[in-house]
mmCIF file of C-alpha atoms in Angstrom:
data_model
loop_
_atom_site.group_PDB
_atom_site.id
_atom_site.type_symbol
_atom_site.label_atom_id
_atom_site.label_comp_id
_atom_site.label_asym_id
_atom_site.label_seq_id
_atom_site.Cartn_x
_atom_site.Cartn_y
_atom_site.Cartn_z
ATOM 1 C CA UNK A 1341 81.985 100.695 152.312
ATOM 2 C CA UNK A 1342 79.615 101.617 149.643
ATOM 3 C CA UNK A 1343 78.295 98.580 147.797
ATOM 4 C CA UNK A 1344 77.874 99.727 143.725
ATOM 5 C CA UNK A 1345 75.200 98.222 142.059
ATOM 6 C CA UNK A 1346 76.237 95.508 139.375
ATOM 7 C CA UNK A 1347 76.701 97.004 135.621
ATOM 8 C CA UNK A 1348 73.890 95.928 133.335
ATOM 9 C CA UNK A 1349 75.025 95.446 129.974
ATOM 10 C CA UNK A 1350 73.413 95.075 126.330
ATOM 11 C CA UNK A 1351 75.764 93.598 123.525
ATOM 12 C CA UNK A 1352 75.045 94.946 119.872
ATOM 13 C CA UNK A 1353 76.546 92.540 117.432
ATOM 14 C CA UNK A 1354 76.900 88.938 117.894
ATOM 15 C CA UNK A 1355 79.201 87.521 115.924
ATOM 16 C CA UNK A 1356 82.817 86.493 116.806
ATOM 17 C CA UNK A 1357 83.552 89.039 118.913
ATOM 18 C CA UNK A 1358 80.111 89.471 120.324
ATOM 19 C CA UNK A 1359 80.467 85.540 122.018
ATOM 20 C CA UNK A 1360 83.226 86.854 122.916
ATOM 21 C CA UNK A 1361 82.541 90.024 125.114
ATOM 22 C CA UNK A 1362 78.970 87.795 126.280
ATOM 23 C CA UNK A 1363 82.084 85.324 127.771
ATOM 24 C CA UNK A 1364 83.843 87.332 129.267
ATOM 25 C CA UNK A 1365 81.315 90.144 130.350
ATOM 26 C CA UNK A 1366 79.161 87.237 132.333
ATOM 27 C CA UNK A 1367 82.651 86.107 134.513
ATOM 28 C CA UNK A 1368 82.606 89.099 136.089
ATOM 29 C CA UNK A 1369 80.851 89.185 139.191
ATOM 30 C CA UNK A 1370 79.405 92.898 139.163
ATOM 31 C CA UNK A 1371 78.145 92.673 135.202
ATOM 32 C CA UNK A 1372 74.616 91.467 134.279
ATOM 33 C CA UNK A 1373 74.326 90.674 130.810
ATOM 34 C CA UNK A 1374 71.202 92.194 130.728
ATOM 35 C CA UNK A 1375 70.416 92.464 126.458
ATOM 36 C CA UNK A 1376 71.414 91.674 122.975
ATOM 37 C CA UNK A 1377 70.684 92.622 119.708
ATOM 38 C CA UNK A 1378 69.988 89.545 116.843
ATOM 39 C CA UNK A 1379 71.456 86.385 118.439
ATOM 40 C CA UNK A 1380 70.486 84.933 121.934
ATOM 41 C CA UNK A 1381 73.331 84.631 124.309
ATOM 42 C CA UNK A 1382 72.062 83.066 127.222
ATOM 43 C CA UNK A 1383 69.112 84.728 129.662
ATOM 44 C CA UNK A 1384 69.628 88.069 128.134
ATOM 45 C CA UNK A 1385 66.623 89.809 126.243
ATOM 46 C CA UNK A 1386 66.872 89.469 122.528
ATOM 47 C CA UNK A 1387 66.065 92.604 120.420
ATOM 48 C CA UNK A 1388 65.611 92.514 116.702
ATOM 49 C CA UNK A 1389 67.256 96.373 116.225
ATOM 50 C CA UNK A 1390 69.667 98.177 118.500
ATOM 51 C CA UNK A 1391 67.526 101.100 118.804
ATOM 52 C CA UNK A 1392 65.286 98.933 121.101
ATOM 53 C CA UNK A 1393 68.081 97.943 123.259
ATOM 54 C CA UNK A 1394 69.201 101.339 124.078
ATOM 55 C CA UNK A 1395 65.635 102.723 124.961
ATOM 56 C CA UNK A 1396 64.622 99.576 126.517
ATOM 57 C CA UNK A 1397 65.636 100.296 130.211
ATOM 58 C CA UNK A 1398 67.086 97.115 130.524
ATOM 59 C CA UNK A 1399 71.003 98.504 130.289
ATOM 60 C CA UNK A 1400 73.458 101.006 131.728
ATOM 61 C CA UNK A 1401 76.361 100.005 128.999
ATOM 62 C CA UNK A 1402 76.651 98.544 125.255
ATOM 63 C CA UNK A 1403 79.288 96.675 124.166
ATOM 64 C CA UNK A 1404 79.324 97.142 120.426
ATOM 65 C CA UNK A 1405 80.893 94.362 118.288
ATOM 66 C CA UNK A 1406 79.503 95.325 114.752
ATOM 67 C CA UNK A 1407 81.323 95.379 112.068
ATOM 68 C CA UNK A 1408 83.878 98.909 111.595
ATOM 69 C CA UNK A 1409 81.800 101.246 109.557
ATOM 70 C CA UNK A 1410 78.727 100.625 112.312
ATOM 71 C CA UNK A 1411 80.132 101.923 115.152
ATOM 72 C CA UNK A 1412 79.421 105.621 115.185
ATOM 73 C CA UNK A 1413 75.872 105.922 114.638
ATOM 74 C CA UNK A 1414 75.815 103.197 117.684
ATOM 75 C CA UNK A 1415 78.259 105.037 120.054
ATOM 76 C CA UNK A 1416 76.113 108.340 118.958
ATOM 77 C CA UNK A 1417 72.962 106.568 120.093
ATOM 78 C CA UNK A 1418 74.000 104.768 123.175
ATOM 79 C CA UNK A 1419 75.582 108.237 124.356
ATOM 80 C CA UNK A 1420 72.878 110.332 123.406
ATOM 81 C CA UNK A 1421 70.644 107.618 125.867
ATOM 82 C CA UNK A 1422 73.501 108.047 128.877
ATOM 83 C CA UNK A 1423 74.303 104.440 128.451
ATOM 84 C CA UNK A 1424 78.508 103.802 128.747
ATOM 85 C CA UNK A 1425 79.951 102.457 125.898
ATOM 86 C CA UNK A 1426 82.963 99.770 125.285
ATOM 87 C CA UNK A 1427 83.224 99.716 121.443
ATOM 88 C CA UNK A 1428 85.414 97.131 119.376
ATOM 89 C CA UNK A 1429 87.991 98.476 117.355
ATOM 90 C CA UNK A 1430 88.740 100.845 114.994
ATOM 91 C CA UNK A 1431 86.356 103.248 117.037
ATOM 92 C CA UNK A 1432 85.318 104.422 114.077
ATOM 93 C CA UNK A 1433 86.270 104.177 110.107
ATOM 94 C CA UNK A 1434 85.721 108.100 109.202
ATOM 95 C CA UNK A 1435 87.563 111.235 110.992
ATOM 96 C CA UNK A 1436 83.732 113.029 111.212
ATOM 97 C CA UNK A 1437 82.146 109.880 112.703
ATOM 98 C CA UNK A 1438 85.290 109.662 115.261
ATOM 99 C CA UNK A 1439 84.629 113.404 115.924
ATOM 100 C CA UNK A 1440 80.529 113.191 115.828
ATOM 101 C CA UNK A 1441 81.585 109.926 118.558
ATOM 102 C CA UNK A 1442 83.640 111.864 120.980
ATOM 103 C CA UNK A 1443 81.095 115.081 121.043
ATOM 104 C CA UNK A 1444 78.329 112.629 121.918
ATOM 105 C CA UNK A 1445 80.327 110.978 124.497
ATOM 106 C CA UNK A 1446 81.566 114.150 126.512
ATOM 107 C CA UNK A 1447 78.719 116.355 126.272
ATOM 108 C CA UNK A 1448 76.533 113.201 127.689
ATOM 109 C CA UNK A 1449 79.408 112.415 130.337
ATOM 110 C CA UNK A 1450 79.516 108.760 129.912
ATOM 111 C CA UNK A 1451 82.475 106.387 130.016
ATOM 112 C CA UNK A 1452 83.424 105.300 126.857
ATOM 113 C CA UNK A 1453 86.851 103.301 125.588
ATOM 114 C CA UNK A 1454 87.594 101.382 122.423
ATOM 115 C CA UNK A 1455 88.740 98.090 123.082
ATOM 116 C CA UNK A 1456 92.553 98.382 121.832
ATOM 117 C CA UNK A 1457 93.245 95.398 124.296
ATOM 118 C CA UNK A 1458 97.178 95.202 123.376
ATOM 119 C CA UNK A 1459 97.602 97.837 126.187
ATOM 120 C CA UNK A 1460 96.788 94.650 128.684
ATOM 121 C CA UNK A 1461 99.318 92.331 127.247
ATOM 122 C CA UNK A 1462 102.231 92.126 130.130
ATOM 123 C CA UNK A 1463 104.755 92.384 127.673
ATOM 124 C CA UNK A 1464 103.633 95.404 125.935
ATOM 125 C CA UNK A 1465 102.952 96.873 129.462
ATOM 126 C CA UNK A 1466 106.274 96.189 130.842
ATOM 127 C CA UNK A 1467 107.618 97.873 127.635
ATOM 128 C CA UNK A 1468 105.497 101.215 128.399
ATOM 129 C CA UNK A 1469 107.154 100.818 131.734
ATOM 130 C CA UNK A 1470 110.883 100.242 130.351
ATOM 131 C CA UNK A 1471 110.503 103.093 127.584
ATOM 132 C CA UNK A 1472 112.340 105.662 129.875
ATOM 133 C CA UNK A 1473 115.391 103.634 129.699
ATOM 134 C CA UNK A 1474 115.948 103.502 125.863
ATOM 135 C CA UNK A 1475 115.204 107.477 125.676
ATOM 136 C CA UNK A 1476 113.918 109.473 123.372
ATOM 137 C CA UNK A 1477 112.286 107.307 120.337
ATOM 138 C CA UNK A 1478 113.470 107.676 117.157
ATOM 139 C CA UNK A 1479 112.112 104.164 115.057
ATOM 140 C CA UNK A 1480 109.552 101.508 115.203
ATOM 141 C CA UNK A 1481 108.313 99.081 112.999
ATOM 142 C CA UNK A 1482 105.295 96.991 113.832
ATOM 143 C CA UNK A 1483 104.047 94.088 111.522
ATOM 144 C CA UNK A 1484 100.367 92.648 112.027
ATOM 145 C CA UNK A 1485 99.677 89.899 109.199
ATOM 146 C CA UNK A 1486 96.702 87.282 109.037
ATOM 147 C CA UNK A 1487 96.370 84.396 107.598
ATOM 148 C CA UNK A 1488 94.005 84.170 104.309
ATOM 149 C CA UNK A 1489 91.857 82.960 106.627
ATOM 150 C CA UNK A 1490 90.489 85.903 108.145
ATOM 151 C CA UNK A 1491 89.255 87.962 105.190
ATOM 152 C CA UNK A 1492 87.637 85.024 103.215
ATOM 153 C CA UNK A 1493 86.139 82.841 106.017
ATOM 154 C CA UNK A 1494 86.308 84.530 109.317
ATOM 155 C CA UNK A 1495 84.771 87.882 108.432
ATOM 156 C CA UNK A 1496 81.960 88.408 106.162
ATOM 157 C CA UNK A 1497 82.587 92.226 105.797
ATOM 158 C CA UNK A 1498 86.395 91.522 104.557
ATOM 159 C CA UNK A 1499 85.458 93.930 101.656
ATOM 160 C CA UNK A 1500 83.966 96.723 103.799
ATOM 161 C CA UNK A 1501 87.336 97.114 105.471
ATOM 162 C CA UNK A 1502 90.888 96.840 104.830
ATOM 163 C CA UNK A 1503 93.766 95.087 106.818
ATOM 164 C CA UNK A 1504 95.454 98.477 107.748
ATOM 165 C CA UNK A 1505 92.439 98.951 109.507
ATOM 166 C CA UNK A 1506 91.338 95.512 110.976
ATOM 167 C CA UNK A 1507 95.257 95.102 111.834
ATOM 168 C CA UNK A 1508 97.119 98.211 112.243
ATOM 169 C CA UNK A 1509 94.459 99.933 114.391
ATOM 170 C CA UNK A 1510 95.789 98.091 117.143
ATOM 171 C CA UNK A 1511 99.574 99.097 116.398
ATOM 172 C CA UNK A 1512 98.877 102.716 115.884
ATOM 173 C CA UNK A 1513 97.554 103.384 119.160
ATOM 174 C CA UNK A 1514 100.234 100.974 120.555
ATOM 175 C CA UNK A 1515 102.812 102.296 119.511
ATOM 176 C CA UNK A 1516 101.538 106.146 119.871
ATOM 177 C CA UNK A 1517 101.008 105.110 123.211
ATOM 178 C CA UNK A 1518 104.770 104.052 124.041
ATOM 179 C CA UNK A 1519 105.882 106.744 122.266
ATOM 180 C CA UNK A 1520 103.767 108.999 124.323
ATOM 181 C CA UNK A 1521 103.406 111.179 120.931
ATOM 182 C CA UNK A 1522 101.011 111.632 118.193
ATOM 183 C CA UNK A 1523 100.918 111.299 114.546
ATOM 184 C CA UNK A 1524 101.288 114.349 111.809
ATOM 185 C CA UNK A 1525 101.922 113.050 108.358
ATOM 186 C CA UNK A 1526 101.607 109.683 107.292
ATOM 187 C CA UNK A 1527 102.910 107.978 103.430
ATOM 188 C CA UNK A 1528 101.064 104.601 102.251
ATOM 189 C CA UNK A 1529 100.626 102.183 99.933
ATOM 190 C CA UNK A 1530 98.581 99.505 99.224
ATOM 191 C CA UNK A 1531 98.569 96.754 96.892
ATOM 192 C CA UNK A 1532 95.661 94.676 95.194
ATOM 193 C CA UNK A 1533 95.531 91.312 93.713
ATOM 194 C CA UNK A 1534 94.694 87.909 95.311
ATOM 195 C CA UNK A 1535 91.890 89.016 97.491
ATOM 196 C CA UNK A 1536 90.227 91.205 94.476
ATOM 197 C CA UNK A 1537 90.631 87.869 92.425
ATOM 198 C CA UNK A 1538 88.827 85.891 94.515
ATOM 199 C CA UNK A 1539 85.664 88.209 94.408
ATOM 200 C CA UNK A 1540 86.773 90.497 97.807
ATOM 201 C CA UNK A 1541 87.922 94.034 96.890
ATOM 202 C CA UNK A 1542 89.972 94.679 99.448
ATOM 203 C CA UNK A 1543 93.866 94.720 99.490
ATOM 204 C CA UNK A 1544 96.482 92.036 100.015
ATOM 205 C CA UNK A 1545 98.476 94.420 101.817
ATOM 206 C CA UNK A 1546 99.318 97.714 103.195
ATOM 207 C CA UNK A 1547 102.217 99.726 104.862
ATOM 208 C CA UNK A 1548 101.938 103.676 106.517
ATOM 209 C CA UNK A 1549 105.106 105.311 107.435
ATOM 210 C CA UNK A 1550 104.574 107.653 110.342
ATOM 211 C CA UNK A 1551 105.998 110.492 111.363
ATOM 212 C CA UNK A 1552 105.138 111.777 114.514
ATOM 213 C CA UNK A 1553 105.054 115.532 116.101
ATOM 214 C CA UNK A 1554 108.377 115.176 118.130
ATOM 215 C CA UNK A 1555 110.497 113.660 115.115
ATOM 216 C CA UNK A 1556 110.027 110.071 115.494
ATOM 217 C CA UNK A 1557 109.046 108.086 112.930
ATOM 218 C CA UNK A 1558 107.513 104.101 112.725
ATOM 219 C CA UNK A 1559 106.422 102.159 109.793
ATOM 220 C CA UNK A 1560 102.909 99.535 109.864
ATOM 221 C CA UNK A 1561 102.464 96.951 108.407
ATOM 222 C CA UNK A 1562 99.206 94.771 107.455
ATOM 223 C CA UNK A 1563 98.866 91.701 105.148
ATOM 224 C CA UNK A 1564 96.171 89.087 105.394
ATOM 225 C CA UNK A 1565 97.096 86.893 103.017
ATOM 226 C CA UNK A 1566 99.429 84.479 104.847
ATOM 227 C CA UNK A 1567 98.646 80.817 103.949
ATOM 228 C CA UNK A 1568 96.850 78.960 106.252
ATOM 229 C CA UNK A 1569 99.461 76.488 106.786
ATOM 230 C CA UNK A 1570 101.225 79.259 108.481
ATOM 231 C CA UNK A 1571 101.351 78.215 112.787
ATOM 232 C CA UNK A 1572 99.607 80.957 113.573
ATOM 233 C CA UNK A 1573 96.518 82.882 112.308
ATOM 234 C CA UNK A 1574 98.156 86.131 113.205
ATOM 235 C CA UNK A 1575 102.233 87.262 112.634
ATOM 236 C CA UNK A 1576 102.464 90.149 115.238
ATOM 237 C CA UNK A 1577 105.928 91.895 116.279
ATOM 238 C CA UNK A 1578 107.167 95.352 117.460
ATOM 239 C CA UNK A 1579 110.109 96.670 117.968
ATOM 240 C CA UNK A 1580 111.142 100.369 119.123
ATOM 241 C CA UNK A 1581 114.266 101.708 119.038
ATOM 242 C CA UNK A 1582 115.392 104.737 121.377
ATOM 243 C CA UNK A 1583 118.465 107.169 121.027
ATOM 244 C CA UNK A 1584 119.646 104.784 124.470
ATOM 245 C CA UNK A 1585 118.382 101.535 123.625
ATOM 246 C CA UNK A 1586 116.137 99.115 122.159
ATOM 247 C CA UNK A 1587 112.893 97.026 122.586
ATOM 248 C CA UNK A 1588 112.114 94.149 120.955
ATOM 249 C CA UNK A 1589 108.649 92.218 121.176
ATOM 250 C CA UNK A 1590 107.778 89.336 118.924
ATOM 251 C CA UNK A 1591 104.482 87.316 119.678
ATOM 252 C CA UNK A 1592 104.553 84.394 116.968
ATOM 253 C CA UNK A 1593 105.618 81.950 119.711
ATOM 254 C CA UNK A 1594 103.425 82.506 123.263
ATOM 255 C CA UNK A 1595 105.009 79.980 125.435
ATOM 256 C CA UNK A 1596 103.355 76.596 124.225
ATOM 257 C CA UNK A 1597 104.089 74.770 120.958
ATOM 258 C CA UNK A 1598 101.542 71.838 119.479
ATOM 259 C CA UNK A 1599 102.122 69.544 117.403
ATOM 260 C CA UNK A 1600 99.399 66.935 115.982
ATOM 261 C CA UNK A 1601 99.165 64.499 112.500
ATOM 262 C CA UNK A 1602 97.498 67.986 110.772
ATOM 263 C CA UNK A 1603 100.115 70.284 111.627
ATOM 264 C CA UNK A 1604 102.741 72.629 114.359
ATOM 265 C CA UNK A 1605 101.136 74.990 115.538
ATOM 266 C CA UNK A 1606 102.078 77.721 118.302
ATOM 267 C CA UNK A 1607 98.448 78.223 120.347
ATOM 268 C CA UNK A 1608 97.561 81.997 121.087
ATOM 269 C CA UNK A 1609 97.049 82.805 124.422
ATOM 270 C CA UNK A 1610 98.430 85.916 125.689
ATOM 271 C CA UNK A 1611 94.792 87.854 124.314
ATOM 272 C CA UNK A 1612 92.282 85.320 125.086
ATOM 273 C CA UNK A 1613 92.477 81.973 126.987
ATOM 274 C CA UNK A 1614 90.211 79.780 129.336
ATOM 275 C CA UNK A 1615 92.028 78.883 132.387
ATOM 276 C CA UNK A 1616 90.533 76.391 134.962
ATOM 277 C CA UNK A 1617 87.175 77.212 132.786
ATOM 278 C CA UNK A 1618 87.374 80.789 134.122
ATOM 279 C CA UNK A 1619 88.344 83.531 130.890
ATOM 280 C CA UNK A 1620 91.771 85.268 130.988
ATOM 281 C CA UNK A 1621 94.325 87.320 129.136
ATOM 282 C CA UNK A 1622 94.884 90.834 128.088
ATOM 283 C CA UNK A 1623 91.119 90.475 125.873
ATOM 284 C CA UNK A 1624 89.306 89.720 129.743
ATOM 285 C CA UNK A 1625 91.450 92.432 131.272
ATOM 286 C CA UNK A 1626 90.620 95.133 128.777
ATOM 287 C CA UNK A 1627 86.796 94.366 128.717
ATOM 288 C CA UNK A 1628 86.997 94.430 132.863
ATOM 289 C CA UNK A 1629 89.046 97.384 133.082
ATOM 290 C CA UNK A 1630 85.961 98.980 131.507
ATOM 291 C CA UNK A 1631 83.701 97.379 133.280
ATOM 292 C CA UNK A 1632 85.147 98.896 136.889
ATOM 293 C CA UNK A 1633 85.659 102.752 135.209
ATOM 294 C CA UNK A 1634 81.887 102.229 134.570
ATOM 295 C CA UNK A 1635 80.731 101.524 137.751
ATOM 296 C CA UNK A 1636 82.900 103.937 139.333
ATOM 297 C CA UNK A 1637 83.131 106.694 136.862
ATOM 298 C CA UNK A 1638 86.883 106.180 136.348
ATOM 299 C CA UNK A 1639 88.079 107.884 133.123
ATOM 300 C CA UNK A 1640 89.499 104.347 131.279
ATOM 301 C CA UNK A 1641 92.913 104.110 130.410
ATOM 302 C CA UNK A 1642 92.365 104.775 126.857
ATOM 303 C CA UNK A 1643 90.704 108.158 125.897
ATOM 304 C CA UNK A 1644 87.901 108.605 123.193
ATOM 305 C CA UNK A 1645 90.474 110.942 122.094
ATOM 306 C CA UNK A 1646 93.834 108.991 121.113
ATOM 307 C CA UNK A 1647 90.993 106.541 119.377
ATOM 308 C CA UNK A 1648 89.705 109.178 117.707
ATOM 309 C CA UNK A 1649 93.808 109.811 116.434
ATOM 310 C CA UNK A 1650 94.445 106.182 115.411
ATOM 311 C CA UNK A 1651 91.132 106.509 113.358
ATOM 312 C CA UNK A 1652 92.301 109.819 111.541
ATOM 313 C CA UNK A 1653 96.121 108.138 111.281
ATOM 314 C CA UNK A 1654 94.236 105.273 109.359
ATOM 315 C CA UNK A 1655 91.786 107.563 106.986
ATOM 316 C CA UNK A 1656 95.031 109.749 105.907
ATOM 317 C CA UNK A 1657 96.526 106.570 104.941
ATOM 318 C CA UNK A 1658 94.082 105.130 102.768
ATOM 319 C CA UNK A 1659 93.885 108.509 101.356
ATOM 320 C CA UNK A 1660 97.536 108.781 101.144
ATOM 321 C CA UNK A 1661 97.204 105.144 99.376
ATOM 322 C CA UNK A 1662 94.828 106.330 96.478
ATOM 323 C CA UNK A 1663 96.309 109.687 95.717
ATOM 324 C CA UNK A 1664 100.464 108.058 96.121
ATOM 325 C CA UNK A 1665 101.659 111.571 97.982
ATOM 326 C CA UNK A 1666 101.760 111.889 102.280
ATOM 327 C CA UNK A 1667 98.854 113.384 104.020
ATOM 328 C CA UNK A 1668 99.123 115.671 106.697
ATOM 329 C CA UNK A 1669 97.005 115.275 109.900
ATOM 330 C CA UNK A 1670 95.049 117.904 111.033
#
């Protein structure tokens, strides 16, 4: 049996999410966190710019956690250099950096997958699996809302992006994935207020109805202005209904419930958890998933493709958003 060589990897971006690829990336046995750009993350090489990273030898993947509207010119880089890319989402905030993305990516023939890590949760997988029995689909509605939280304390760039596209991202290729369909015309709005009063022009809120190419249709929505008393940071729930039969998934409650003198809380855990100080959930099993179609030249589950379609499903909203008529996709 062929031994492969273990994956060396460079992380760009090392904030929130960046820890948290650098945890999960050095669990697995066959990865060598090899490089990172601005913060130090254990025995890994520290380089001030990114472009350094990706010529310095030292890597055969980036995982890029910068913030949304960074991510092409990266992915263009990396792919230009034959390095593989895993790239947080949205894969990209612009249809023509999506498109300037995937080109890179398959005329260099690397492996390359945007980190929508909701495919990995078991519930949302056994629903993929279940879908034939509720037939054809016909609606779905999928809420993501964060607490106030997020855009004012957790993210620095809150005003650089929008909910529909911190939030939705993941729905829209979740859902387009169960349906096994794509979008063609979406209708949004979007409302401003609290955020934009507190200095952060962003909106409170948005919701895209989609219709998609075989009939079906599915409304998103995003809010990230929850209060923070709220028992979980995120409100997430999807349901999908078939011409035979329903599905129904709501992740507010995941199995444990806390209470303490400061609150009730229901603890995440189906994305990311620690268990028996070893890193698990659907986050781990994404990030690994990539790290084995790496080193084996496996095609990942999710295409460059239907991440380049959730990116042009969210740019037709906001655009539907400002101008108050539906978009077409093209």
């Amino acid at each position: 049996m062929t031994h492969l060589p273990k994956l060396r990897v460079g992380i760009v971006g090392a904030g929130i999410m960046g820890r948290g690829h650098a945890e999960v990336l050095t669990a697995h046995p066959d990865v060598e966190l090899t490089a990172v750009s601005r913060s130090p993350l254990g025995d890994a090489t520290v380089y001030a710019d990114y472009r350094d990273l990706i010529a310095s030898g030292t890597v055969d993947a980036v995982s890029i956690t910068t913030p949304d509207h960074l991510h092409a010119d990266l992915m263009v880089a990396a792919a230009e250099a034959g390095l593989h890319i895993l790239v947080e989402k949205p894969f990209t905030t612009t249809v023509a950096d999506a498109d300037r993305a995937v080109a890179a990516i398959r005329q260099a023939g690397v492996i390359a997958m945007c980190l929508f890590n909701h495919r990995w949760v078991p519930a949302y997988a056994q629903a993929k699996q279940q879908m034939e029995l509720i037939g054809e689909p016909v609606v779905g509605y999928a809420r993501k809302d964060d607490t106030i939280h997020v855009p004012t304390e957790m993210i620095r760039w809150a005003d650089r992006t929008t909910c529909a596209w911190f939030l939705s991202s993941h729905d829209i290729d979740l859902v387009s994935w169960l349906y096994d369909d794509r979008v063609v015309e979406v209708y949004a709005t979007a409302r401003h207020g609290k955020l934009r009063g507190m200095g952060i022009d962003t909106p409170d809120a948005m919701q895209i109805q989609a219709r998609f190419s075989r009939g079906a249709v599915a409304t998103f929505e995003s809010a990230w202005i929850y209060p923070d008393t709220f028992p979980t940071m995120v409100d997430s729930y999807v349901t999908v209904v078939g011409e035979d039969g329903v599905i129904q998934l709501d992740r507010q409650k995941e199995n444990i419930q806390l209470a303490t003198a400061k609150g009730y809380t229901y603890p995440r855990n189906m994305l990311q958890r620690v268990v028996h100080g070893v890193p698990a959930g659907a986050y781990r099993d994404a990030i690994h998933h990539f790290v084995d179609c790496a080193r084996t030249g496996t095609e990942p589950l999710i295409s460059v493709e239907s991440s380049r379609d959730v990116t042009a499903v969210l740019a037709a909203a906001h655009e539907s958003a400002r101008t108050g008529a539906p978009v077409r996709l093209t």
